PDB file of C-alpha atoms in Angstrom:
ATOM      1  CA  UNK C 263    -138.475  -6.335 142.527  1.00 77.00           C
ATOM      2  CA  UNK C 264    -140.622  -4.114 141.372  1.00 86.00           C
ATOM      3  CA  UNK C 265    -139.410  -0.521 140.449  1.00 92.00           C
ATOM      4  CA  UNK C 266    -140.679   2.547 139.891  1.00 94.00           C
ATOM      5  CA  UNK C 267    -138.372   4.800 137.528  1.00 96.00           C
ATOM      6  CA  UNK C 268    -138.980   8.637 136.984  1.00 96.00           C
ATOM      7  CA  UNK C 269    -136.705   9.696 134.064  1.00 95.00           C
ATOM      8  CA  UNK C 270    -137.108  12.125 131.542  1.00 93.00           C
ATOM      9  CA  UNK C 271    -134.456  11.266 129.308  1.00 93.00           C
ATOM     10  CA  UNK C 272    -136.299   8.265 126.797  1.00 93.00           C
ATOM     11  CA  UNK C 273    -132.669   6.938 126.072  1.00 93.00           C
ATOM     12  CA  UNK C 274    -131.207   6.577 129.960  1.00 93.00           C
ATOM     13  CA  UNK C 275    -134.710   5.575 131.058  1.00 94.00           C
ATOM     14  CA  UNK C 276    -134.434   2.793 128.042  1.00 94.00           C
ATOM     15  CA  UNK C 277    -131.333   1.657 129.153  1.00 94.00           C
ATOM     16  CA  UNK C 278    -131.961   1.509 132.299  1.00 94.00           C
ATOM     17  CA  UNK C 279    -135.035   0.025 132.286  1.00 93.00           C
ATOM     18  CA  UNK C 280    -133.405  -3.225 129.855  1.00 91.00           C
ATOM     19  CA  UNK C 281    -130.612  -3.629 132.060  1.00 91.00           C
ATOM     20  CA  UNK C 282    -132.614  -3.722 135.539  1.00 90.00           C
ATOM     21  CA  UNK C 283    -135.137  -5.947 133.416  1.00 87.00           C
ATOM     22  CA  UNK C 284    -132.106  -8.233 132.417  1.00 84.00           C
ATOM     23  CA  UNK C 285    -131.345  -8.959 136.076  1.00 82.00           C
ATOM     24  CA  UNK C 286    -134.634  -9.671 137.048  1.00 80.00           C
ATOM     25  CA  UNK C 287    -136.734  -6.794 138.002  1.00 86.00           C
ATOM     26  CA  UNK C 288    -140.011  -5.803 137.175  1.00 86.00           C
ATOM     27  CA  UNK C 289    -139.647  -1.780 136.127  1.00 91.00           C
ATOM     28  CA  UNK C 290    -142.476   0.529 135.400  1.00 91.00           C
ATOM     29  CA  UNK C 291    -141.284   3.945 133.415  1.00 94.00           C
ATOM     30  CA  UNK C 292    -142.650   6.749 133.494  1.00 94.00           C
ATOM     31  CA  UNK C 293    -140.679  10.537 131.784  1.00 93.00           C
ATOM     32  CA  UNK C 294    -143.649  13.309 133.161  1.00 93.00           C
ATOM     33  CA  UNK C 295    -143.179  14.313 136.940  1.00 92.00           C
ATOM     34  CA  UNK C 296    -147.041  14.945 137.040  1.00 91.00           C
ATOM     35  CA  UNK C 297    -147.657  11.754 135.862  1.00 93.00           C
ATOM     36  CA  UNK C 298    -145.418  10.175 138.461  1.00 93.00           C
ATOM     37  CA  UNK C 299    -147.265  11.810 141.500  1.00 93.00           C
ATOM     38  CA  UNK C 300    -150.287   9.981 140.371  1.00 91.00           C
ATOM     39  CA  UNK C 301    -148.469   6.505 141.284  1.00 91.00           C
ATOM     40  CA  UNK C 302    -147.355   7.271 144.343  1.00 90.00           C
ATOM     41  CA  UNK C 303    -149.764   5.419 145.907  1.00 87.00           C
ATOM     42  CA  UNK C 304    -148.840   2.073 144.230  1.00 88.00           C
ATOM     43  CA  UNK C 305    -146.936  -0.907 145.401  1.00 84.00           C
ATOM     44  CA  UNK C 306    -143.437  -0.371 144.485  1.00 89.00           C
ATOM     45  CA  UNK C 307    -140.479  -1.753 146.265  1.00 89.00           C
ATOM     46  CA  UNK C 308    -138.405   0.986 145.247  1.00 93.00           C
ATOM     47  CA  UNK C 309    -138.124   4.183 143.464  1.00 95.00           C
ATOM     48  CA  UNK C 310    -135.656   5.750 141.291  1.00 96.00           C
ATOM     49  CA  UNK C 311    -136.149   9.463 140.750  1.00 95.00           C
ATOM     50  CA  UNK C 312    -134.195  11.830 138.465  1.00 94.00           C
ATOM     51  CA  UNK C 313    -134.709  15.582 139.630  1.00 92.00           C
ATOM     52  CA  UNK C 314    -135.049  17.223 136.780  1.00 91.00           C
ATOM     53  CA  UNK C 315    -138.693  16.493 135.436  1.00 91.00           C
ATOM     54  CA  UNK C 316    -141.704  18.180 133.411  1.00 89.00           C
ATOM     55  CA  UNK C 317    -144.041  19.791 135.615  1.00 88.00           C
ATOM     56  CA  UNK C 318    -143.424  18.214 139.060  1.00 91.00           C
ATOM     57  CA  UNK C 319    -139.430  17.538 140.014  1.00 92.00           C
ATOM     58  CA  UNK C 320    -137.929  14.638 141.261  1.00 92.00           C
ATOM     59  CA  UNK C 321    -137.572  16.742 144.598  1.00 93.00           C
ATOM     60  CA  UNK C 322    -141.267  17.610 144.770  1.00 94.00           C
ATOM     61  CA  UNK C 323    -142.734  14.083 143.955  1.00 95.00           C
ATOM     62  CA  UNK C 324    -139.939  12.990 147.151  1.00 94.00           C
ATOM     63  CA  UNK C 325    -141.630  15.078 149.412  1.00 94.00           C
ATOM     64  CA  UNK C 326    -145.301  14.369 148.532  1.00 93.00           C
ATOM     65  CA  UNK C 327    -144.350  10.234 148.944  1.00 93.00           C
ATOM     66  CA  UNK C 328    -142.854  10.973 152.574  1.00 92.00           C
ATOM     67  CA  UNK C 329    -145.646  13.194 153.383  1.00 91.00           C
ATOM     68  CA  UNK C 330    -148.042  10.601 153.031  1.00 89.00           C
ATOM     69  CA  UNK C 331    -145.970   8.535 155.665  1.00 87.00           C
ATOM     70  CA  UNK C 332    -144.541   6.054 152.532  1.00 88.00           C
ATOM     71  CA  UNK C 333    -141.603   4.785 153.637  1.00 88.00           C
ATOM     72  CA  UNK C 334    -140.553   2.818 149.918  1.00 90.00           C
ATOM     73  CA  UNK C 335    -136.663   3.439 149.189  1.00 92.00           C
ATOM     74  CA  UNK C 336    -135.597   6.139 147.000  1.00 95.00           C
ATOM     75  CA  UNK C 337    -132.629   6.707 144.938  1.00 95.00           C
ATOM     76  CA  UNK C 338    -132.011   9.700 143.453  1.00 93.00           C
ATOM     77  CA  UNK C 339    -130.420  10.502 139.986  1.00 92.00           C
ATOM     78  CA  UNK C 340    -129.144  13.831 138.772  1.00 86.00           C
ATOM     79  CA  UNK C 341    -126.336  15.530 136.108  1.00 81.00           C
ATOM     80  CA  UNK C 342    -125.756  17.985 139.150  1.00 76.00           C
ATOM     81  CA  UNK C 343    -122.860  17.057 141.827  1.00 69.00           C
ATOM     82  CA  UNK C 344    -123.174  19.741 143.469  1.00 78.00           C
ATOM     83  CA  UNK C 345    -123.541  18.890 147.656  1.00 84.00           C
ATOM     84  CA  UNK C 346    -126.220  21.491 148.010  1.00 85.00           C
ATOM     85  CA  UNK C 347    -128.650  19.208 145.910  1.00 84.00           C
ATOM     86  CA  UNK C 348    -127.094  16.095 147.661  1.00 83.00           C
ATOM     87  CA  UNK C 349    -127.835  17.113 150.991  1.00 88.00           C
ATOM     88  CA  UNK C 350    -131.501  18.680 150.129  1.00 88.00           C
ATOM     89  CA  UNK C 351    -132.425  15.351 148.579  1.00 88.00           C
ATOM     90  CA  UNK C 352    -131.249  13.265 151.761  1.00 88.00           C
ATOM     91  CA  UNK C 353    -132.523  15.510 153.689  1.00 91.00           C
ATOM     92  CA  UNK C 354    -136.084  15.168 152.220  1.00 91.00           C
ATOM     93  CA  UNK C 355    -135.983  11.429 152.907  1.00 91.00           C
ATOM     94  CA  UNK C 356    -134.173  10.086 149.521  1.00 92.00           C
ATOM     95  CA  UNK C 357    -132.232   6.939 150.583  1.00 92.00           C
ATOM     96  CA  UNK C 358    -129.337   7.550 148.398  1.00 92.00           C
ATOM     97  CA  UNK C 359    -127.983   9.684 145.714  1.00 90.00           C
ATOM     98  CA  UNK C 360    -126.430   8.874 142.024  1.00 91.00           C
ATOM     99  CA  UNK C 361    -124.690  11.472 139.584  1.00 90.00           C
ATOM    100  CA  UNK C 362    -125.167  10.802 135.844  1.00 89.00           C
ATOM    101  CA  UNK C 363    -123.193   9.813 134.260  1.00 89.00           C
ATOM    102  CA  UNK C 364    -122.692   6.038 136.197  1.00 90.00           C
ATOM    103  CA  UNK C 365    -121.698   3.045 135.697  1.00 92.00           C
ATOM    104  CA  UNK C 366    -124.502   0.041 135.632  1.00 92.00           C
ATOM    105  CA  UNK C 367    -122.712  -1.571 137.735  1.00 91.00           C
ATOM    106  CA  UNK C 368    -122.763   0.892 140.738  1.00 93.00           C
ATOM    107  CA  UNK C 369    -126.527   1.244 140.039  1.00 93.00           C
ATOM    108  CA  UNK C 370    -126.892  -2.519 140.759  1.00 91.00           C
ATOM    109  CA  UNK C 371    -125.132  -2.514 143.760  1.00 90.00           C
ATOM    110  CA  UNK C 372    -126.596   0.805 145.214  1.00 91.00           C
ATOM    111  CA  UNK C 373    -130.343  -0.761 144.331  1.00 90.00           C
ATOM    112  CA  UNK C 374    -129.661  -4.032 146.151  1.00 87.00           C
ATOM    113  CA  UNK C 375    -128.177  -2.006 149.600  1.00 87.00           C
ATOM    114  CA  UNK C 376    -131.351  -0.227 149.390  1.00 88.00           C
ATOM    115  CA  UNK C 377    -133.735  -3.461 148.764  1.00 81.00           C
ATOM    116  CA  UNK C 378    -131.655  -5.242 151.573  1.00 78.00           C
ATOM    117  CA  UNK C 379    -131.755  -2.408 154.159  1.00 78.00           C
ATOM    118  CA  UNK C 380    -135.795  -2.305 153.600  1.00 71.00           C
ATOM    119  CA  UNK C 381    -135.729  -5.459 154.093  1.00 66.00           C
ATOM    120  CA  UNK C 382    -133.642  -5.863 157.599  1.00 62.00           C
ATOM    121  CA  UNK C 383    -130.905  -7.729 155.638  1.00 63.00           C
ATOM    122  CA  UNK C 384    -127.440  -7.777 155.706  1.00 59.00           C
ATOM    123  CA  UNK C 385    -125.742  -8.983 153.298  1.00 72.00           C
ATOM    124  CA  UNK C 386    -127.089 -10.136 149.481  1.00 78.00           C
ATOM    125  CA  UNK C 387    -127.468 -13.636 150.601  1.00 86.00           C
ATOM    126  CA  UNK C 388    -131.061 -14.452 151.577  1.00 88.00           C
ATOM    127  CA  UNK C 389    -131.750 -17.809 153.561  1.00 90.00           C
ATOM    128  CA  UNK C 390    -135.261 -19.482 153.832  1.00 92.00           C
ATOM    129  CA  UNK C 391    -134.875 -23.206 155.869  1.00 92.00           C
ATOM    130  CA  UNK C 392    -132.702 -24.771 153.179  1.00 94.00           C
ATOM    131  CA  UNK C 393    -133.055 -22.768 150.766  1.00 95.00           C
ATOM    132  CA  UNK C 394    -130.452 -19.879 149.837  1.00 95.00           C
ATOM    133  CA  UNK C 395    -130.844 -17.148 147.313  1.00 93.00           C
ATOM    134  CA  UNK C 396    -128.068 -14.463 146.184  1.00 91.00           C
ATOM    135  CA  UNK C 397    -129.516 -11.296 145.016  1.00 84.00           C
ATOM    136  CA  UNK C 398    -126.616 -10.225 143.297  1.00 81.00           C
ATOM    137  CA  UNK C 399    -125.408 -13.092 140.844  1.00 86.00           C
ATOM    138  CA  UNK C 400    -129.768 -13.867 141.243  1.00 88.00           C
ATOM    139  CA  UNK C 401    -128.964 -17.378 141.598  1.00 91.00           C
ATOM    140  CA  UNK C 402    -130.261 -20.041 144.417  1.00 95.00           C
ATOM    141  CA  UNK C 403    -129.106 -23.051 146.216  1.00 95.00           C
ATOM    142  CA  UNK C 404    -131.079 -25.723 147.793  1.00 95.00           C
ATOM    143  CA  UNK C 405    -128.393 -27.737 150.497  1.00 94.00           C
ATOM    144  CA  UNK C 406    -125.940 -25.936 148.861  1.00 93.00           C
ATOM    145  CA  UNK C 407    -126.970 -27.197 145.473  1.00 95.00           C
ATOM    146  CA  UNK C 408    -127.360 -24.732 142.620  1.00 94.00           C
ATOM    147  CA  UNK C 409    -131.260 -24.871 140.900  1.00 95.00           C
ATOM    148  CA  UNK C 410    -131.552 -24.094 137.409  1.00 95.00           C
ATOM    149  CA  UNK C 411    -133.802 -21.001 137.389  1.00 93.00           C
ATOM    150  CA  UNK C 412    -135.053 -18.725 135.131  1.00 91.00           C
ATOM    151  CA  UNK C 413    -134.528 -14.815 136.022  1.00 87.00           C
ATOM    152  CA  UNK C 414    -138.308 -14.702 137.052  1.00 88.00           C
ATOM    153  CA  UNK C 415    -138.585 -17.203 138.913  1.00 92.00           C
ATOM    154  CA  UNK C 416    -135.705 -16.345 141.078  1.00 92.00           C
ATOM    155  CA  UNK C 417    -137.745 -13.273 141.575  1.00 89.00           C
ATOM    156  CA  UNK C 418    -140.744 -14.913 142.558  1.00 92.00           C
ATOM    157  CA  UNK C 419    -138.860 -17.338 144.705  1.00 93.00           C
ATOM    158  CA  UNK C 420    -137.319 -14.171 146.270  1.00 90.00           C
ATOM    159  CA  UNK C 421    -140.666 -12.698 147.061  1.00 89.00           C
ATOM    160  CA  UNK C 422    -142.606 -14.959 148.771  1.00 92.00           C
ATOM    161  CA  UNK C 423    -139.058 -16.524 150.708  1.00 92.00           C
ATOM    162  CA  UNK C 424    -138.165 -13.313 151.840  1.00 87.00           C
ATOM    163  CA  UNK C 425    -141.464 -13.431 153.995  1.00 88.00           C
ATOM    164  CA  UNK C 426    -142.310 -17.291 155.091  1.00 90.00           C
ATOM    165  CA  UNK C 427    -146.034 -17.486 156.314  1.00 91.00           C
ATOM    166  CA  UNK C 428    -147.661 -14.062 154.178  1.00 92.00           C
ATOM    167  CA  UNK C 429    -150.330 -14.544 151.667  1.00 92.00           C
ATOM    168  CA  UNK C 430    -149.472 -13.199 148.217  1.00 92.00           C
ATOM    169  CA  UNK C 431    -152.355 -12.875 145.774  1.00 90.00           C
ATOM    170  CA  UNK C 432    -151.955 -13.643 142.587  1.00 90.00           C
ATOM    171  CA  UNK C 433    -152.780  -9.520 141.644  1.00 87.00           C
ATOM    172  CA  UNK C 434    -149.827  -8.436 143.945  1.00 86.00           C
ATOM    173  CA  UNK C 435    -147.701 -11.308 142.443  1.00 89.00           C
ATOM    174  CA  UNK C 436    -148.766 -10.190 138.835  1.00 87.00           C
ATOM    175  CA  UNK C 437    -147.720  -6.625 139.389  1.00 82.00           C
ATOM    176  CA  UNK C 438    -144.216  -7.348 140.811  1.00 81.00           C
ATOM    177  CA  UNK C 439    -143.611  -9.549 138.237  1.00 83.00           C
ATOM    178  CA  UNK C 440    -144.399  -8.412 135.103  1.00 81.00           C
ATOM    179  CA  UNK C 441    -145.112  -4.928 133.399  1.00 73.00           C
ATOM    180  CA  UNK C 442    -148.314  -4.300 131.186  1.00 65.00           C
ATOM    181  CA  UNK C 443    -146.472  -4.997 128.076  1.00 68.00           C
ATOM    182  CA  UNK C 444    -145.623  -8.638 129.293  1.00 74.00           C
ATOM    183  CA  UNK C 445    -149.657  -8.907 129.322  1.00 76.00           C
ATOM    184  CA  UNK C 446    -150.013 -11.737 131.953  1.00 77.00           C
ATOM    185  CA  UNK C 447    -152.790 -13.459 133.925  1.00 78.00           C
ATOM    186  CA  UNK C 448    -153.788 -15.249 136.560  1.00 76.00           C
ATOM    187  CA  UNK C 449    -152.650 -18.708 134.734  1.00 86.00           C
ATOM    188  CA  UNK C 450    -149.103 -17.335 134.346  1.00 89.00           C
ATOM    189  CA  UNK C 451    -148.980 -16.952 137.774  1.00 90.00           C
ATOM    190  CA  UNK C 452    -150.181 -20.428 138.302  1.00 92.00           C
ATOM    191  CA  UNK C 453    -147.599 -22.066 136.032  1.00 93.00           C
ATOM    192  CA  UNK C 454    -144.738 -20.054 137.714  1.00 93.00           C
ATOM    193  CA  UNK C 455    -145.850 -21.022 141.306  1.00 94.00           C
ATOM    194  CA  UNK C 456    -145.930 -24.908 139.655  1.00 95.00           C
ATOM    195  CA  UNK C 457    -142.272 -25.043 137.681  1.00 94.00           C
ATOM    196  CA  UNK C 458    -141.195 -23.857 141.438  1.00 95.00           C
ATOM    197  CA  UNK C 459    -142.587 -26.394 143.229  1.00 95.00           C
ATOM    198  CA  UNK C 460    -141.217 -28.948 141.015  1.00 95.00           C
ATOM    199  CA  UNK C 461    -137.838 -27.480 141.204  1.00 95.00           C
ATOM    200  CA  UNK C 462    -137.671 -27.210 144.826  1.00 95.00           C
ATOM    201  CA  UNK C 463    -138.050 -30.811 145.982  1.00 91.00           C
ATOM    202  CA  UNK C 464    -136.671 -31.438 149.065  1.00 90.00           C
ATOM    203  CA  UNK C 465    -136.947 -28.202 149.950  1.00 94.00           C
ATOM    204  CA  UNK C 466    -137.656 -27.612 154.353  1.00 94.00           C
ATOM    205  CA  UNK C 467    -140.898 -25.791 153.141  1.00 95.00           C
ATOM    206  CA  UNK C 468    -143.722 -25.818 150.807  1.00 94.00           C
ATOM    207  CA  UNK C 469    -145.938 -22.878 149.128  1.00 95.00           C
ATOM    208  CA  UNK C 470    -149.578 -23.440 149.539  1.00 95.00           C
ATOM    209  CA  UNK C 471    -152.243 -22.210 147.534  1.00 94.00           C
ATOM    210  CA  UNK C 472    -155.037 -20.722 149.445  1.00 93.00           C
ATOM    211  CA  UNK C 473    -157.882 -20.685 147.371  1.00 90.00           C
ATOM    212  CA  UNK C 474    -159.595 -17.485 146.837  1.00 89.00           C
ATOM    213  CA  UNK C 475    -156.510 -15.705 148.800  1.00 92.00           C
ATOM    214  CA  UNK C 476    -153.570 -16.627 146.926  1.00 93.00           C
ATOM    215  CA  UNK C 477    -150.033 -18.542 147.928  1.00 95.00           C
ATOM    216  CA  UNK C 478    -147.985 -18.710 151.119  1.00 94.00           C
ATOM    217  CA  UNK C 479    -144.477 -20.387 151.885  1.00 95.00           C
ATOM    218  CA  UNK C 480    -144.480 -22.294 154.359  1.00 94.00           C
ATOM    219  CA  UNK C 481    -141.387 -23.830 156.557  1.00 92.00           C
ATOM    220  CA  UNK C 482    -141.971 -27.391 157.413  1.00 84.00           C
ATOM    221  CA  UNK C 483    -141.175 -28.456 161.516  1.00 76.00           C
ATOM    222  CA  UNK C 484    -138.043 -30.151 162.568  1.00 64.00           C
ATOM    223  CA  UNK C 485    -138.295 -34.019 162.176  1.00 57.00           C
ATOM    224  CA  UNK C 486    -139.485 -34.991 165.456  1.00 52.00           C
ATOM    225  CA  UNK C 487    -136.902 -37.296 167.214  1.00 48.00           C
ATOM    226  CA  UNK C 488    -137.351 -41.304 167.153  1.00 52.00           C
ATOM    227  CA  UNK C 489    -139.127 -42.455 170.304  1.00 54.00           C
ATOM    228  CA  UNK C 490    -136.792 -44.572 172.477  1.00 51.00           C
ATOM    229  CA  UNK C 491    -137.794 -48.196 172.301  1.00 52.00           C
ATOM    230  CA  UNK C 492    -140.109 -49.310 175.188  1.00 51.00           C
ATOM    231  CA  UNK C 493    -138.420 -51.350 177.866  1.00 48.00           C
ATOM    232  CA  UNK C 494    -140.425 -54.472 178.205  1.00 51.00           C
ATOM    233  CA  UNK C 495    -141.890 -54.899 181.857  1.00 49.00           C
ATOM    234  CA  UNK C 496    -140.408 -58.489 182.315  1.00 45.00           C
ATOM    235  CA  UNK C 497    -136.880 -57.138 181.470  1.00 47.00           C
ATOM    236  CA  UNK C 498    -137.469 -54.452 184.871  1.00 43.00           C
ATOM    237  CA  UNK C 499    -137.911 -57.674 187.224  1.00 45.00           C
TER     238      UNK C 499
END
């Protein structure tokens, strides 16, 4: 998904942004709080906020993202473990809390609870008609068979599965995908939407381009049943 991180420290921001980029996500950095506040009002599907920043804290840029009603996740990072600073962050609207240092591994797992719970979801398994994804291995399964995918398109697939029948347009799809630096376009959008479709055959749904609005999934009706053979009227006699 795509994530917003807010670190000041260029070699834990680095590392965190290659390992969350590993997995699949789509991570924007930025080390200056002021800068931060300027992207609040941007797309992100979660936001991972260290409190110690230049100019405007982590705690400050919190508050102004809740005060303008935003409900995107935040997790919080911090070298302090002190509960005071736990409880003021949850109780500014932070989602959930991480001392430094941590383990990648716990930063995974704490980032998919919070992209699940926005989402309504349960467990890391997402199903879409016959099609099943699991966030955390980022694999898929169509009938219970495993489809060779490529990190993105999982994430694609993820997107636009995770909400059958809404338009994505190719701008919105570009941004969660891909950072500046990957410099894509419209086309690359194009010839992810296309290796998917070819990979999904037999899939209970298809994704539609709408021209001039973008793509949609779409789930396919049941098979309606066989009609019963007609009785012929001789044979009621």
């Amino acid at each position: 998904m795509r994530i917003l991180l807010v670190e000041d420290t260029a070699d834990v921001a680095e590392a965190i942004v290659s390992h969350l980029a590993r997995i699949g996500h789509t991570v924007e950095w930025e080390s200056h709080g002021g800068h931060a506040a300027r992207r609040l009002g941007e797309a992100f599907d979660l936001l991972i906020l260290d409190v110690m920043l230049p100019q405007t804290d982590g705690f400050a840029l919190l508050e102004q993202l809740r005060a303008r009603g935003q409900h995107t996740p935040v997790l919080m990072l911090t070298a302090c473990g002190e509960i005071e600073e736990r409880v003021r962050a949850l109780d500014l609207g932070a989602d959930d809390y991480l001392v430094k240092p941590f383990d990648f591994r716990e930063l995974e797992a704490r980032i998919r609870v919070l992209l699940r719970r926005s989402g309504g979801e349960s467990t890391n398994l997402l199903h879409c008609a016959n099609l099943c994804i699991d966030r955390k291995s980022r694999t898929a399964t169509l009938d219970g068979q495993p489809i060779e995918l490529t990190r993105r398109e999982v994430t694609l697939l993820e997107i636009i599965a995770a909400r059958p029948g809404r338009i994505f347009n190719k701008d919105e799809l570009m941004d969660r995908l891909f950072t500046v630096d990957d410099t894509p376009n419209a086309n690359t959008v194009e010839q992810y939407v296309a290796r998917l479709r070819k990979k999904l055959a037999g899939a209970a749904f298809e994704i539609r381009t709408l021209r001039g609005l973008g793509y949609q999934l779409v789930l396919q009706p049941p098979a309606a049943a066989e009609p019963a053979a007609s009785t012929p009227a001789a044979a009621l006699h």
